[in-house]
Amino acid sequence: MSDPTSEMNLRLLALYPEQMNIYADRGNIIFLQRRCEWRGLGFSYAAAGPGEDFDPVAHDLVYIGGGQDRDQVLVAEDMLRTKRDAIAEAVEDGAVLLAVCGGYQLLGHRYQLGQQSIRGLGIADLETVRGEGERLIGNIAIEADLGAGPKVLAGFENHGGRTHLGAGAEPLGRVLHGHGNDGADGREGVRRLNMVGTYMHGPLLPKNAWLADHLISLALRRRTGDAVELTPLDDDLERAAHEGARHAAERG
Amino acid sequence: MGAAFTAKCWVARATGGLSRLSGRGGGTTVPGRVLLSMDRGAIPQLVTGLDRGSIVVSSTNGKTTTAGMIAGILQRAGRHPVHNRAGSNMHWGVATALLEQQGDEGLFEIDEAWLPRVAPQLRPRLLVLGNLFRDQLDRYGELERVADEWAELVASLDEVELALCADDPLIADLGRDRDLHRRPGVTYFGIEDVSVALPELQHAHDAKHCRRCGAPYSYDRAFVGHLGHYTCPNCDADRPRPEVAATRIELQGMAGSRVLVETPEGELTVELPLPGLYNVYNALAAISAGLRSGVDLATIAAALAAMKAVFGRVETIEVAGKPVSILLIKNPAGANEVLRTLQLEGGGRDLDLWIALNDRIADGRDVSWIWDADFELLSGAVRRITCAGTRASEMALRLKYAGWSTDRMVVHQAIAGSLDSAVAEAPDALFALPTYTALLELRTLLSDRGLAGEYWQ
């Protein structure tokens, strides 16, 4: 790791890494770290767990993954109490927030888990209901346009909850193969400012290097105030893994 | 048993025989599938013939090996259990064994997700439960839900005896009633030798909260994944003291280990020809089951010393004059143990590896688990690595991000072609790490070449 005070330094904050890591969320973080290191960019890692607050201006990329039901309930309560304001402030200020699966559900107003209603952060206009239906499980591919034209994201989804976007909410993308938010409306995930919420794990970033680099650029831009051109890397294996995940989704 | 049921059994056996003759699919579970399609209640009728009752074995990692060890122990004691071999561990595998084998007791390995449905039908005398790890979440849902279902199962089986791993909090708690009192008929097994503990808790850590009160467990040490010495800081659901305890363990790489075991019947030394701490746990489970089945210590020790690997769980086969050691990998905890064994085996020598990652249903279609396994452990210790299987390139990507040199890496999807070139390039031994269906392909390939026995034998 290079000088953490340097401007060209990706400052990552992982929320509840001990609780919210069920679908190999660590892979997303390893992927970001290596891609920064290979470019000679700095990378600093911080974690905020139960009971801990954080400084919203000290981190440019905030990550939260998925957890088991019990962990998710504990995390939801704790996060509202100790981190809600800092997360909202960071997002409004342009920080990147990537929330996957359980973490994605907690961005919304609430998560109805059978009889139990869990309050979410309310920073994305959505809510999630887990009823009697089958879990939505399988390979998934979507088409997302994050400003540079439509591109494909591929991954794996496994969720019991159905997420319904509010009228003003913008989905991350359109489902090509798989289930998406609610298995019905063809939409997947949510995005607002530099916040991305999605059911796609697998993990997501190693299967979609272009998204990882896009998020790194956004985070560095928030840090430096300027657009940042990332050095290209030898991505043959990354491309092959992306193709493999896309084909898996096409096979169904 | 009525005449109609006997006729159904006859038809099912005959169909299995035909399927085997035609050479399709090994035929391992066809008779059971046929019988269950005619009669869903067949298993309870078939087990009425087992006068000495049944032993049922389940866990995420090691159930096939543990059941194989128990079979070896019973056979050495002159007993011949009806035993579903070859990992055919869902209800049709059990029905097939009951149809095709004769005996007065049963020994059944059951898939962890199927256990709550199948075990009540078998009315077991003894349940042997080893561990629960995250594995194939796409198929099983979440781990704690499986643990909850197991707890309901154990509560519903009156008078069942239990052999339980004390070191896995998800398992150990099954041996206590609602008031945390120990149930009758429980044998706990575990590791006491702290010198083999991990330097720190591994990343893929699956039991964080006390099963009783929800407080985070406090770990003094861990041996494999979340198996270790833990206490609950908030209530009394601590690790129970094991009666069958490994008090001294010498790990000898791929050659196996030597284990000193204390039991209620006295001490024994086990020369275990299977590598790794995970096999020490399997042996402790088998010793507990042997003692609960009335087998003496000397017989148990002799049976374990004679153990051969079970169906590709760890075996060495000569291919083109070079030893190829096969080690199944299928989930983070199991893969980490394999990687740890290879680290010991290497001892500074660079290894030749072949890793085959498939994403078929029996593997788990979700391959994200490879990012939870600590491939970083071997990053500086590999001479040449071949990635094969349906998701070969994702495997290679994982290794690249674990710090393995891409110059030493070859991506080659086909199982046969990639194995042959990996063997040809290796100066000596090759270590083959397939996922479950890749293991099946590999075994078929090797047995077609006359290098390994047919797996259903």
XYZ file of C-alpha atoms in Angstrom:
709
model
C 0.000 0.000 0.000
C 1.351 3.415 -0.872
C 1.055 6.630 1.063
C -2.521 6.806 2.365
C -2.421 10.577 2.399
C -1.714 10.662 -1.351
C -4.542 11.973 -3.451
C -4.392 9.005 -5.825
C -5.513 6.618 -3.161
C -8.687 4.570 -3.129
C -10.071 4.858 0.379
C -12.399 1.925 0.866
C -14.687 1.398 3.816
C -16.259 -2.023 4.340
C -19.436 -1.992 6.407
C -19.928 -5.002 8.688
C -17.416 -7.265 6.911
C -17.719 -9.836 9.724
C -21.495 -10.058 9.424
C -22.201 -9.278 5.792
C -19.996 -11.575 3.709
C -22.136 -14.558 2.838
C -21.585 -14.750 -0.911
C -17.825 -14.242 -1.020
C -18.107 -10.471 -0.779
C -14.419 -10.434 0.025
C -13.828 -11.099 -3.682
C -15.119 -7.648 -4.571
C -12.698 -6.008 -2.164
C -9.678 -8.099 -3.216
C -10.480 -7.197 -6.823
C -10.546 -3.450 -6.156
C -7.381 -3.608 -4.070
C -5.309 -5.481 -6.651
C -6.434 -3.315 -9.543
C -5.368 -0.217 -7.645
C -2.030 -1.731 -6.641
C -1.209 -2.874 -10.175
C -1.704 0.693 -11.373
C 0.486 2.138 -8.678
C -2.508 3.736 -7.006
C -2.815 3.636 -3.253
C -5.450 1.553 -1.545
C -6.520 1.889 2.037
C -8.967 -0.392 3.750
C -11.061 0.456 6.770
C -13.936 -1.422 8.346
C -16.856 -0.279 10.461
C -18.640 -2.982 12.423
C -21.364 -3.062 15.078
C -21.434 0.018 17.279
C -18.804 1.882 15.255
C -19.367 5.191 13.505
C -17.258 6.613 10.678
C -16.265 9.909 9.116
C -18.203 10.366 5.852
C -15.489 12.472 4.225
C -12.683 9.989 4.971
C -13.845 7.273 2.546
C -14.665 7.402 -1.156
C -15.936 3.886 -1.750
C -18.245 2.235 0.768
C -19.068 -1.466 0.439
C -21.685 -3.616 2.108
C -22.403 -7.243 1.244
C -24.989 -9.879 2.070
C -25.641 -11.758 5.301
C -27.761 -14.450 6.852
C -31.170 -13.382 8.181
C -30.046 -13.115 11.786
C -26.999 -11.034 10.913
C -29.013 -8.850 8.597
C -31.531 -7.989 11.321
C -28.760 -7.128 13.803
C -26.930 -5.070 11.201
C -30.075 -3.172 10.174
C -30.750 -2.038 13.731
C -27.142 -1.136 14.403
C -26.673 0.669 11.107
C -29.698 2.891 11.654
C -28.414 3.813 15.076
C -24.724 4.330 14.390
C -24.173 4.949 10.679
C -27.275 6.137 8.885
C -26.429 9.821 8.808
C -22.822 9.258 7.776
C -23.844 6.935 4.929
C -26.478 9.376 3.662
C -24.037 12.275 3.881
C -21.315 10.372 2.023
C -23.712 9.384 -0.773
C -25.079 12.927 -1.165
C -21.487 14.132 -1.330
C -20.664 11.818 -4.247
C -19.021 8.888 -2.491
C -19.439 5.533 -4.224
C -21.656 3.097 -2.360
C -21.841 -0.468 -3.610
C -24.430 -2.589 -1.804
C -24.938 -6.227 -2.727
C -27.821 -8.547 -1.876
C -28.701 -8.117 1.827
C -26.878 -4.797 1.872
C -28.923 -3.685 -1.140
C -32.183 -4.535 0.626
C -31.162 -2.366 3.575
C -30.815 0.732 1.365
C -34.606 0.889 1.063
C -37.380 2.063 3.356
C -38.059 -1.325 4.862
C -37.628 -5.051 4.502
C -40.663 -7.130 5.370
C -39.389 -10.513 6.531
C -42.504 -12.601 7.168
C -44.172 -10.966 10.183
C -41.117 -8.890 10.969
C -40.684 -5.425 9.488
C -37.080 -4.249 9.391
C -36.465 -0.538 8.894
C -33.883 0.257 6.257
C -31.677 3.296 5.655
C -34.230 4.918 3.378
C -31.574 6.302 1.012
C -33.041 4.511 -2.014
C -36.738 4.634 -2.895
C -37.518 0.927 -2.655
C -38.838 -1.714 -0.347
C -38.431 -5.435 -0.130
C -40.887 -8.138 0.864
C -40.037 -11.722 1.632
C -43.152 -13.818 1.335
C -43.838 -17.471 0.739
C -42.471 -17.607 -2.807
C -39.448 -19.602 -3.918
C -36.020 -18.038 -3.628
C -34.869 -16.473 -6.876
C -31.648 -18.310 -7.615
C -29.419 -18.561 -10.647
C -26.992 -17.011 -13.041
C -28.046 -13.571 -14.192
C -27.035 -11.078 -16.853
C -28.318 -7.526 -17.141
C -27.713 -4.551 -19.396
C -26.718 -1.372 -17.585
C -25.886 2.087 -18.885
C -23.725 3.967 -16.404
C -23.062 6.844 -18.769
C -20.899 5.280 -21.472
C -23.573 3.331 -23.334
C -25.187 0.001 -22.476
C -22.904 -2.703 -21.137
C -23.509 -6.177 -19.763
C -23.093 -7.177 -16.127
C -23.076 -10.881 -15.277
C -23.280 -12.614 -11.922
C -25.302 -14.862 -9.670
C -28.420 -14.022 -7.673
C -29.901 -15.814 -4.669
C -32.602 -13.950 -2.784
C -35.886 -14.716 -1.102
C -36.945 -11.054 -1.003
C -38.732 -9.256 -3.836
C -37.606 -5.668 -4.191
C -40.045 -3.094 -5.544
C -38.683 0.228 -6.754
C -40.584 3.429 -5.989
C -41.892 5.603 -8.825
C -38.830 7.822 -8.918
C -36.194 5.161 -8.505
C -33.897 4.207 -11.366
C -32.914 0.548 -11.716
C -29.285 -0.436 -12.234
C -30.231 -2.232 -15.412
C -32.578 -4.340 -17.474
C -32.603 -8.121 -16.999
C -31.348 -10.105 -20.013
C -31.307 -13.524 -18.323
C -32.390 -14.321 -14.774
C -34.857 -12.902 -12.244
C -33.834 -9.424 -11.080
C -35.484 -7.325 -8.360
C -38.828 -9.077 -8.113
C -38.677 -11.807 -10.742
C -41.378 -10.020 -12.733
C -40.737 -6.473 -13.938
C -37.445 -7.076 -15.739
C -35.541 -4.566 -13.646
C -32.473 -5.233 -11.535
C -30.882 -3.200 -8.772
C -31.007 0.508 -8.147
C -28.771 3.488 -8.794
C -28.781 7.032 -7.564
C -25.836 9.462 -7.664
C -22.825 7.148 -7.236
C -24.761 4.564 -5.284
C -25.317 1.125 -6.780
C -27.513 -1.507 -5.163
C -27.817 -4.941 -6.719
C -28.701 -8.569 -6.096
C -25.787 -9.622 -8.272
C -23.007 -11.421 -6.465
C -20.689 -14.104 -7.749
C -18.786 -11.927 -6.675
C -19.894 -9.064 -8.923
C -16.709 -7.103 -9.597
C -14.351 -9.955 -10.616
C -16.930 -10.986 -13.207
C -17.268 -7.412 -14.449
C -13.917 -5.641 -14.430
C -15.400 -2.676 -16.312
C -17.704 -1.932 -13.382
C -14.836 -2.215 -10.898
C -12.808 0.306 -12.888
C -15.810 2.598 -13.281
C -16.293 2.643 -9.496
C -12.566 3.218 -8.900
C -12.677 6.192 -11.293
C -15.712 7.687 -9.574
C -14.131 7.283 -6.149
C -10.831 8.871 -7.224
C -12.707 11.695 -8.885
C -14.492 12.468 -5.657
C -11.099 12.442 -3.896
C -9.201 14.601 -6.392
C -11.992 16.661 -7.926
C -10.798 15.783 -11.446
C -11.598 13.097 -13.957
C -9.067 10.277 -13.586
C -7.769 8.249 -16.501
C -6.981 4.709 -15.329
C -4.004 2.878 -16.800
C -5.251 -0.095 -18.848
C -4.354 -3.519 -17.436
C -3.841 -6.875 -19.112
C -7.407 -8.091 -18.726
C -7.446 -11.294 -20.803
C -8.460 -13.463 -17.856
C -10.950 -10.878 -16.637
C -12.614 -10.849 -20.053
C -12.680 -14.632 -20.198
C -14.256 -14.850 -16.735
C -16.860 -12.261 -17.769
C -17.669 -14.261 -20.886
C -17.906 -17.438 -18.809
C -20.393 -15.815 -16.444
C -22.443 -14.444 -19.374
C -22.590 -17.836 -21.014
C -23.656 -19.401 -17.728
C -26.528 -16.893 -17.562
C -27.513 -17.596 -21.170
C -27.566 -21.335 -20.457
C -30.008 -20.567 -17.619
C -43.628 -57.150 4.002
C -46.590 -57.644 1.649
C -46.470 -59.461 -1.672
C -47.193 -56.261 -3.596
C -44.225 -54.509 -1.988
C -41.972 -57.502 -2.631
C -42.971 -57.377 -6.305
C -42.119 -53.670 -6.512
C -38.707 -54.398 -5.005
C -38.130 -57.111 -7.580
C -38.996 -54.786 -10.469
C -36.745 -52.063 -9.072
C -33.785 -54.446 -8.690
C -34.259 -55.783 -12.208
C -34.313 -52.264 -13.679
C -31.083 -51.443 -11.880
C -29.443 -54.560 -13.258
C -30.470 -53.631 -16.803
C -29.235 -50.081 -16.393
C -25.869 -51.356 -15.181
C -25.575 -53.852 -18.051
C -26.287 -51.139 -20.580
C -23.367 -49.244 -19.022
C -25.244 -46.009 -18.570
C -24.553 -43.740 -15.611
C -23.098 -46.400 -13.356
C -26.565 -47.414 -12.256
C -25.761 -46.537 -8.640
C -29.198 -45.222 -7.699
C -31.538 -46.459 -10.419
C -33.213 -49.240 -8.374
C -33.947 -46.836 -5.520
C -35.363 -44.227 -7.872
C -37.586 -46.802 -9.509
C -38.817 -48.175 -6.191
C -39.517 -44.736 -4.705
C -41.445 -43.734 -7.809
C -43.706 -46.753 -7.227
C -43.865 -46.451 -3.453
C -42.889 -43.262 -1.630
C -43.007 -45.049 1.714
C -40.552 -47.756 0.715
C -37.661 -46.843 3.020
C -39.477 -47.391 6.366
C -40.622 -50.802 5.095
C -37.121 -51.793 3.977
C -35.428 -50.855 7.267
C -37.701 -53.105 9.332
C -35.316 -55.917 8.368
C -32.334 -54.261 10.074
C -32.494 -55.849 13.538
C -29.433 -54.087 14.935
C -30.681 -50.672 13.814
C -28.935 -48.048 11.747
C -26.187 -45.485 11.992
C -26.758 -42.255 10.067
C -23.829 -39.950 9.227
C -24.092 -36.375 8.031
C -21.941 -33.245 7.760
C -20.960 -30.731 5.121
C -17.399 -31.980 4.875
C -16.272 -35.563 5.461
C -19.492 -37.553 5.574
C -18.418 -40.006 2.865
C -15.036 -40.557 4.480
C -16.503 -40.853 7.988
C -19.083 -43.396 6.835
C -16.319 -45.279 5.018
C -14.264 -45.378 8.237
C -17.252 -46.655 10.249
C -17.868 -49.319 7.601
C -14.227 -50.380 7.908
C -14.524 -50.585 11.705
C -17.731 -52.649 11.604
C -16.348 -54.970 8.935
C -13.180 -55.596 10.922
C -15.435 -56.515 13.837
C -17.062 -59.107 11.576
C -20.208 -57.121 10.847
C -21.553 -56.314 7.417
C -23.721 -53.224 7.375
C -25.991 -52.282 4.514
C -24.148 -49.137 3.400
C -24.936 -46.615 0.670
C -21.544 -46.222 -0.917
C -20.057 -43.790 -3.384
C -21.655 -40.689 -1.951
C -25.157 -41.634 -3.176
C -26.569 -39.855 -0.201
C -30.093 -38.756 -1.043
C -33.120 -40.970 -0.421
C -32.816 -42.961 -3.659
C -29.209 -43.856 -2.782
C -30.406 -45.185 0.561
C -33.277 -47.125 -1.043
C -30.859 -48.631 -3.575
C -28.531 -49.884 -0.844
C -31.437 -51.373 1.069
C -32.674 -53.138 -2.081
C -29.355 -54.526 -3.193
C -27.573 -55.469 0.023
C -28.277 -57.996 2.772
C -27.490 -57.305 6.407
C -28.807 -56.865 9.908
C -27.692 -53.266 10.435
C -27.582 -50.096 8.372
C -24.938 -47.431 7.814
C -26.167 -44.471 5.827
C -24.423 -41.318 4.763
C -27.081 -38.638 4.206
C -26.763 -35.296 2.458
C -27.133 -32.514 5.026
C -30.138 -30.908 3.339
C -31.884 -34.282 3.008
C -31.183 -35.389 6.569
C -34.353 -33.919 8.141
C -36.506 -35.771 5.590
C -34.625 -39.054 5.350
C -33.475 -39.686 8.930
C -36.994 -40.077 10.435
C -37.726 -42.765 7.839
C -34.587 -44.656 8.875
C -35.304 -44.435 12.635
C -31.557 -44.493 13.394
C -30.015 -45.935 16.535
C -27.093 -43.523 16.269
C -26.678 -40.164 14.521
C -23.097 -39.105 13.757
C -22.934 -35.383 12.990
C -19.637 -33.769 12.072
C -19.896 -30.158 10.922
C -21.858 -27.533 9.028
C -20.054 -25.175 6.680
C -21.217 -22.809 3.997
C -21.530 -24.963 0.921
C -23.711 -24.668 -2.138
C -25.832 -21.846 -0.816
C -27.662 -21.837 -4.134
C -29.061 -25.218 -3.219
C -29.409 -25.219 0.538
C -30.288 -21.696 1.500
C -28.643 -20.361 4.564
C -26.567 -22.312 7.018
C -28.460 -21.372 10.155
C -31.652 -22.668 8.602
C -30.038 -26.073 8.074
C -28.858 -25.981 11.706
C -32.411 -25.150 12.855
C -33.822 -28.080 10.871
C -31.247 -30.422 12.389
C -32.189 -29.239 15.883
C -35.865 -29.995 15.171
C -34.888 -33.395 13.823
C -32.836 -34.340 16.883
C -35.613 -33.169 19.206
C -38.093 -35.343 17.304
C -36.020 -38.558 17.481
C -36.590 -39.968 20.954
C -33.838 -42.119 22.383
C -31.478 -41.673 19.454
C -27.823 -41.793 20.449
C -25.583 -39.023 19.162
C -21.913 -38.700 18.258
C -21.314 -34.978 17.908
C -18.384 -32.728 17.157
C -17.778 -30.608 20.259
C -15.675 -28.153 18.243
C -18.493 -27.041 15.917
C -20.927 -24.913 17.922
C -23.677 -25.579 15.369
C -23.307 -29.318 16.050
C -22.369 -29.399 19.744
C -25.542 -27.626 20.783
C -27.612 -30.506 19.378
C -26.476 -32.582 22.369
C -28.153 -30.308 24.907
C -31.802 -29.920 25.783
C -33.690 -26.670 26.162
C -32.191 -25.987 29.575
C -28.662 -26.645 28.289
C -28.567 -29.999 30.070
C -26.796 -32.735 28.257
C -29.076 -35.244 26.568
C -28.575 -38.917 27.448
C -26.643 -41.032 24.953
C -24.296 -38.336 23.643
C -20.604 -38.821 22.840
C -18.699 -35.631 22.055
C -15.504 -35.741 20.042
C -12.975 -32.972 19.407
C -9.380 -31.860 19.158
C -7.459 -30.978 22.335
C -3.970 -30.598 20.855
C -3.631 -26.813 20.595
C -0.344 -27.026 18.681
C -2.246 -27.711 15.443
C -4.511 -24.663 15.757
C -4.664 -22.033 13.034
C -2.738 -18.817 13.643
C -6.018 -16.908 13.294
C -9.649 -17.497 12.433
C -10.034 -18.104 8.728
C -12.034 -15.736 6.608
C -14.770 -18.214 5.721
C -16.076 -18.331 9.237
C -19.562 -19.700 9.584
C -20.677 -19.782 13.205
C -20.578 -16.346 14.665
C -23.511 -16.166 17.008
C -24.399 -18.339 19.960
C -27.145 -20.762 18.986
C -28.903 -19.968 22.262
C -28.571 -16.280 23.013
C -27.192 -14.718 19.820
C -24.075 -13.235 21.445
C -20.901 -13.529 19.354
C -18.857 -16.578 20.361
C -15.420 -15.964 21.737
C -12.759 -18.239 20.206
C -9.534 -19.201 21.947
C -8.417 -21.120 18.876
C -9.710 -22.675 15.677
C -8.558 -25.824 13.886
C -10.588 -26.029 10.660
C -12.844 -23.132 9.672
C -15.015 -22.391 12.698
C -14.232 -25.716 14.419
C -12.318 -24.900 17.566
C -12.367 -23.956 21.232
C -15.091 -21.397 21.843
C -17.179 -20.037 24.655
C -20.303 -17.937 24.765
C -19.538 -14.836 26.824
C -23.222 -14.356 27.595
C -24.723 -17.769 28.443
C -23.502 -21.282 29.227
C -23.548 -22.691 25.701
C -19.776 -23.274 25.749
C -17.862 -25.989 23.966
C -18.538 -29.260 25.785
C -15.496 -31.231 26.883
C -15.041 -34.115 24.395
C -14.828 -37.687 25.690
C -13.170 -38.811 22.477
C -10.331 -36.327 22.189
C -7.248 -36.042 20.000
C -4.609 -35.024 22.509
C -1.525 -35.248 20.285
C -1.483 -34.900 16.496
C 1.510 -35.234 14.181
C 0.569 -34.146 10.668
C 2.726 -35.827 8.007
C 1.580 -34.108 4.811
C -0.088 -36.300 2.205
C 1.131 -39.411 4.043
C -1.422 -38.890 6.802
C -1.043 -38.349 10.511
C -0.399 -40.042 13.819
C -2.969 -39.241 16.457
C -3.137 -40.022 20.150
C -6.781 -40.317 21.157
C -8.245 -40.428 24.649
C -11.539 -42.257 24.999
C -13.716 -43.458 27.889
C -12.340 -46.969 27.166
C -8.702 -45.884 27.328
C -6.076 -44.398 25.023
C -5.304 -45.423 21.471
C -2.782 -44.375 18.869
C -4.133 -44.090 15.361
C -1.832 -44.231 12.351
C -4.151 -42.530 9.935
C -3.210 -42.920 6.272
C -5.348 -39.945 5.204
C -3.976 -36.394 5.325
C -5.060 -33.276 7.127
C -6.885 -32.248 10.264
C -10.221 -32.734 8.534
C -9.480 -36.453 8.408
C -8.542 -36.400 12.093
C -12.076 -35.110 12.733
C -13.493 -37.858 10.513
C -11.516 -40.459 12.463
C -12.712 -39.084 15.820
C -16.309 -39.319 14.590
C -15.719 -42.901 13.448
C -14.071 -43.860 16.753
C -17.072 -42.444 18.636
C -19.442 -44.409 16.415
C -17.347 -47.572 16.824
C -17.421 -47.293 20.615
C -21.176 -46.621 20.586
C -21.520 -49.780 18.455
C -19.630 -51.973 20.916
C -16.379 -52.351 18.954
C -13.142 -52.524 20.992
C -10.299 -50.017 20.668
C -7.755 -52.383 19.097
C -10.169 -53.293 16.318
C -10.975 -49.630 15.730
C -7.284 -48.680 15.523
C -6.531 -51.536 13.112
C -9.463 -50.600 10.877
C -8.442 -46.939 10.698
C -4.826 -47.817 9.923
C -6.093 -49.885 6.983
C -8.329 -47.120 5.618
C -8.042 -46.350 1.986
C -9.347 -43.129 0.568
C -13.022 -43.152 -0.214
C -14.034 -42.398 -3.776
C -11.554 -39.734 -4.738
C -11.589 -37.976 -1.384
C -7.809 -38.335 -1.394
C -6.174 -40.927 -3.533
C -3.071 -41.303 -5.634
C -3.240 -42.908 -9.060
C -0.342 -43.400 -11.439
C -0.876 -41.675 -14.796
C 1.797 -41.970 -17.497
C 4.288 -43.046 -14.862
C 3.688 -40.097 -12.544
C 1.729 -40.054 -9.297
C -1.460 -37.969 -9.513
C -2.959 -37.229 -6.097
C -6.640 -36.352 -6.236
C -8.153 -34.096 -3.571
C -11.788 -33.060 -3.817
C -12.518 -29.376 -3.276
C -16.084 -28.131 -3.009
C -16.415 -25.363 -0.452
C -14.194 -22.807 1.304
C -13.535 -24.734 4.522
C -12.735 -27.981 2.721
C -10.597 -26.251 0.106
C -8.667 -24.408 2.821
C -7.768 -27.708 4.456
C -6.594 -29.125 1.133
C -4.491 -26.007 0.578
C -3.038 -26.312 4.070
C -2.165 -29.977 3.440
C -0.441 -29.055 0.173
C 1.481 -26.302 1.933
C 2.836 -28.934 4.345
C 3.455 -31.379 1.518
C 5.334 -28.851 -0.558
C 7.734 -27.941 2.237
C 9.367 -25.323 0.019
C 9.218 -27.466 -3.140
C 7.148 -25.950 -5.941
C 4.025 -27.941 -6.765
C 2.361 -28.865 -10.025
C -1.393 -28.392 -9.700
C -4.454 -29.082 -11.799
C -7.645 -27.429 -10.547
C -10.990 -28.220 -12.204
C -13.913 -25.927 -11.396
C -17.301 -27.062 -12.662
C -20.609 -25.286 -12.076
C -23.059 -28.114 -12.555
C -25.943 -28.635 -10.136
C -24.054 -31.132 -7.950
C -21.137 -28.698 -7.664
C -23.351 -25.758 -6.834
C -24.013 -23.507 -9.798
C -22.738 -20.538 -7.813
C -18.944 -20.538 -8.027
C -18.467 -17.499 -5.784
C -17.116 -19.753 -3.019
C -13.682 -19.811 -4.667
C -13.282 -16.185 -3.559
C -13.871 -17.245 0.060
C -11.210 -19.970 -0.059
C -7.672 -18.916 0.869
C -5.790 -19.704 -2.347
C -3.337 -17.032 -1.186
C -1.811 -19.799 1.010
C -0.032 -21.352 -1.988
C 0.752 -18.222 -3.985
C 4.531 -18.611 -3.826
C 4.647 -22.400 -3.897
C 3.475 -23.418 -7.356
C 5.603 -24.420 -10.347
C 2.837 -24.844 -12.890
C -0.933 -24.614 -12.567
C -3.588 -25.809 -15.006
C -7.150 -24.531 -14.623
C -9.829 -26.780 -16.131
C -13.579 -27.315 -15.991
C -16.635 -25.364 -17.099
C -15.486 -22.241 -15.210
C -11.740 -22.624 -15.757
C -11.157 -18.970 -16.550
C -12.846 -17.775 -13.364
C -10.645 -20.172 -11.402
C -7.567 -18.725 -13.093
C -8.806 -15.212 -12.334
C -9.171 -16.085 -8.652
C -5.583 -17.369 -8.577
C -4.304 -14.257 -10.328
C -5.916 -12.104 -7.627
C -4.518 -14.441 -4.944
C -1.075 -13.426 -6.147
C -0.257 -16.485 -8.291
C 1.914 -15.766 -11.292
C -0.069 -15.865 -14.547
C 3.114 -16.937 -16.368
C 2.778 -20.303 -14.647
C -0.904 -20.648 -15.397
C -2.649 -22.501 -18.227
C -6.401 -22.328 -18.871
C -7.708 -25.435 -20.619
C -11.356 -26.355 -20.092
C -11.381 -29.979 -21.240
C -10.838 -32.433 -18.392
C -8.945 -35.128 -20.325
C -6.769 -32.887 -22.490
C -5.821 -30.553 -19.660
C -4.969 -33.417 -17.325
C -2.761 -35.115 -19.904
C -0.768 -31.990 -20.624
C -0.472 -31.179 -16.911
C 0.913 -34.687 -16.297
C 3.261 -34.415 -19.286
C 4.628 -31.071 -18.086
C 5.067 -32.138 -14.460
C 8.582 -33.283 -13.550
C 7.132 -35.612 -10.939
C 3.936 -35.581 -8.862
C 0.780 -33.736 -9.900
C -1.897 -32.658 -7.446
C -5.404 -32.673 -8.922
C -8.091 -30.603 -7.205
C -11.483 -31.198 -8.843
C -14.941 -30.091 -7.747
C -17.509 -32.865 -7.403
C -18.657 -33.370 -10.998
C -15.120 -32.797 -12.268
C -14.075 -35.610 -9.939
C -16.721 -37.851 -11.503
C -15.418 -37.007 -14.979
C -11.860 -37.622 -13.864
C -12.717 -40.981 -12.304
C -14.577 -42.088 -15.419
C -11.634 -41.046 -17.555
C -9.132 -42.910 -15.390
C -11.265 -46.034 -15.099
C -11.850 -46.078 -18.888
C -8.089 -46.201 -19.178
C -7.932 -49.034 -16.661
C -6.114 -46.864 -14.105
C -8.793 -46.783 -11.394
C -11.645 -49.040 -10.352
C -15.200 -48.307 -11.392
C -16.595 -46.046 -8.728
C -19.699 -48.025 -7.856
C -17.684 -51.107 -6.944
